[in-house]
Amino acid sequence: MKNAFRLSALFLACAGAYSTAQAADIQMFGFFDQGISYLHEDLNAGMGGPAGQSLSNPAGIDPATGHVERQGTKSQLAQGTGNVSTWGIRGSEQLNDDVKFIFHLENGFLADSGEFYIANRLFERESSAGLDSKTFGQIKFGRMPALTTGSGTTGIFNSRVNPFGAGWGNMTGGWKFVGTLATARYDNMINYISPKFGGLQFHAQYSFKNNSTAAGEEGSSDADRWWAIGATLTGEKYFLAAAVDCVDYGHRVPTSAAGSQADSMPEKEAYKFLIGGHYNFDAFKLYGAAQYMKNVPWIGGYSTKEVAPMLSSDISPVGEPGSVKQRGFDAWALSTGVDFKQWGGTVKLSVGYAQAENQNISDNNDMQRANVGLGYVYPLSKRTSIYGIAGAFWQDADWQEDDITAHEAIVGLMHRF
């Protein structure tokens, strides 16, 4: 009940701010998506919708067989969406001819229940404020999407390098399933975007502590920190983005029996190098992206997210410190896709492929995975569309007894406001 009162008060405050704003430009916006989904999974232990495996509960390889445990086959038909529904408030105030104040507040929610997308987190999609200068560029502070995604106001990839972006269900949109997005959003962030030099623009981010609720003092070596730098080049018919990012993991020590496993925590900084873009050939738009990953703790996203498995004998019970650390994957990934107009709507197609080496084990440590997605979006108006999408995933790894697979189909309705 307290949360309901707080949320009501927030809406009233926002409405009051909107009605009294004169010099400021304030807007409410959002995205609503609802549909029916069918999901079939035959995956490794711990994988599966909606989040995939967790660092605090890595899959263990049985030394006797050399294989990880299987999750088992699961099928479900349920209300589901291609994208997370959101609502938000954004605004700006012109301070002088050159500089304006800006803010962006955006929250995700589950359309079938009204619950927050992340429990106990208001404006988890983005909560930022800053200054935007025509001369010096834009600087913002708060919680924001990672530069190496394409989400919100700060990401530079996703839908610009793949026809499905990073949404559209658990299986569709090749690049996030064959590579990794690390974490999509970070707390305690500074984000800078340079002015445009022709079509060229530079981007930089730094997070003093990736997650405010995690262990470690903000800004210290005990906290997980993040940085990324990148550049974009935009032309009349093309877009190109390149970036490097790094998660600098802190010195983690379990605090209780319910805490995380010391054994599963990353031993080294995780790096990604990305390049991608699209070109509009008029008849169709061609997309592509490439990633090189070093020491990444996991590959994939949502259902297909897999933490680099370790030998069962190296994993200590939860809460007990150990000597073995998560060294993660060294990997590379490629994806491509197209979209084109057909029958009054848009057809989308995407494929992706990756190869990886699990650094936690010295033998039988190679992995290959692939993903394909197909979709069709038909506009009912400028803001409302219906869609149907299907995606499939396959993985062959030395530590699996057999290949793992998953496939999904969603039909839905989406509206932007």
mmCIF file of N, CA and C in Angstrom, residues 254-261 317-320:
data_model
loop_
_atom_site.group_PDB
_atom_site.id
_atom_site.type_symbol
_atom_site.label_atom_id
_atom_site.label_comp_id
_atom_site.label_asym_id
_atom_site.label_seq_id
_atom_site.Cartn_x
_atom_site.Cartn_y
_atom_site.Cartn_z
ATOM 1 N N PRO A 254 32.129 -13.061 -0.162
ATOM 2 C CA PRO A 254 30.779 -13.362 0.293
ATOM 3 C C PRO A 254 30.549 -12.855 1.705
ATOM 4 N N THR A 255 29.362 -12.330 1.956
ATOM 5 C CA THR A 255 29.056 -11.761 3.263
ATOM 6 C C THR A 255 28.183 -12.663 4.109
ATOM 7 N N SER A 256 27.518 -13.627 3.489
ATOM 8 C CA SER A 256 26.642 -14.514 4.248
ATOM 9 C C SER A 256 26.397 -15.764 3.429
ATOM 10 N N ALA A 257 25.701 -16.718 4.065
ATOM 11 C CA ALA A 257 25.392 -17.959 3.364
ATOM 12 C C ALA A 257 24.494 -17.716 2.168
ATOM 13 N N ALA A 258 23.785 -16.579 2.184
ATOM 14 C CA ALA A 258 22.913 -16.241 1.060
ATOM 15 C C ALA A 258 23.616 -15.369 0.043
ATOM 16 N N GLY A 259 24.900 -15.088 0.274
ATOM 17 C CA GLY A 259 25.643 -14.199 -0.615
ATOM 18 C C GLY A 259 26.104 -14.906 -1.863
ATOM 19 N N SER A 260 26.860 -14.193 -2.650
ATOM 20 C CA SER A 260 27.331 -14.749 -3.916
ATOM 21 C C SER A 260 28.519 -15.672 -3.680
ATOM 22 N N GLN A 261 28.809 -16.511 -4.664
ATOM 23 C CA GLN A 261 29.926 -17.440 -4.557
ATOM 24 C C GLN A 261 31.221 -16.742 -4.946
ATOM 25 N N PRO A 317 30.600 -24.183 -1.870
ATOM 26 C CA PRO A 317 29.213 -23.887 -1.501
ATOM 27 C C PRO A 317 28.989 -22.379 -1.378
ATOM 28 N N VAL A 318 27.753 -21.960 -1.612
ATOM 29 C CA VAL A 318 27.418 -20.539 -1.521
ATOM 30 C C VAL A 318 27.826 -19.979 -0.164
ATOM 31 N N GLY A 319 28.499 -18.843 -0.178
ATOM 32 C CA GLY A 319 28.879 -18.180 1.059
ATOM 33 C C GLY A 319 30.237 -18.571 1.586
ATOM 34 N N GLU A 320 30.868 -19.619 1.017
ATOM 35 C CA GLU A 320 32.174 -20.043 1.479
ATOM 36 C C GLU A 320 33.240 -19.575 0.481
#
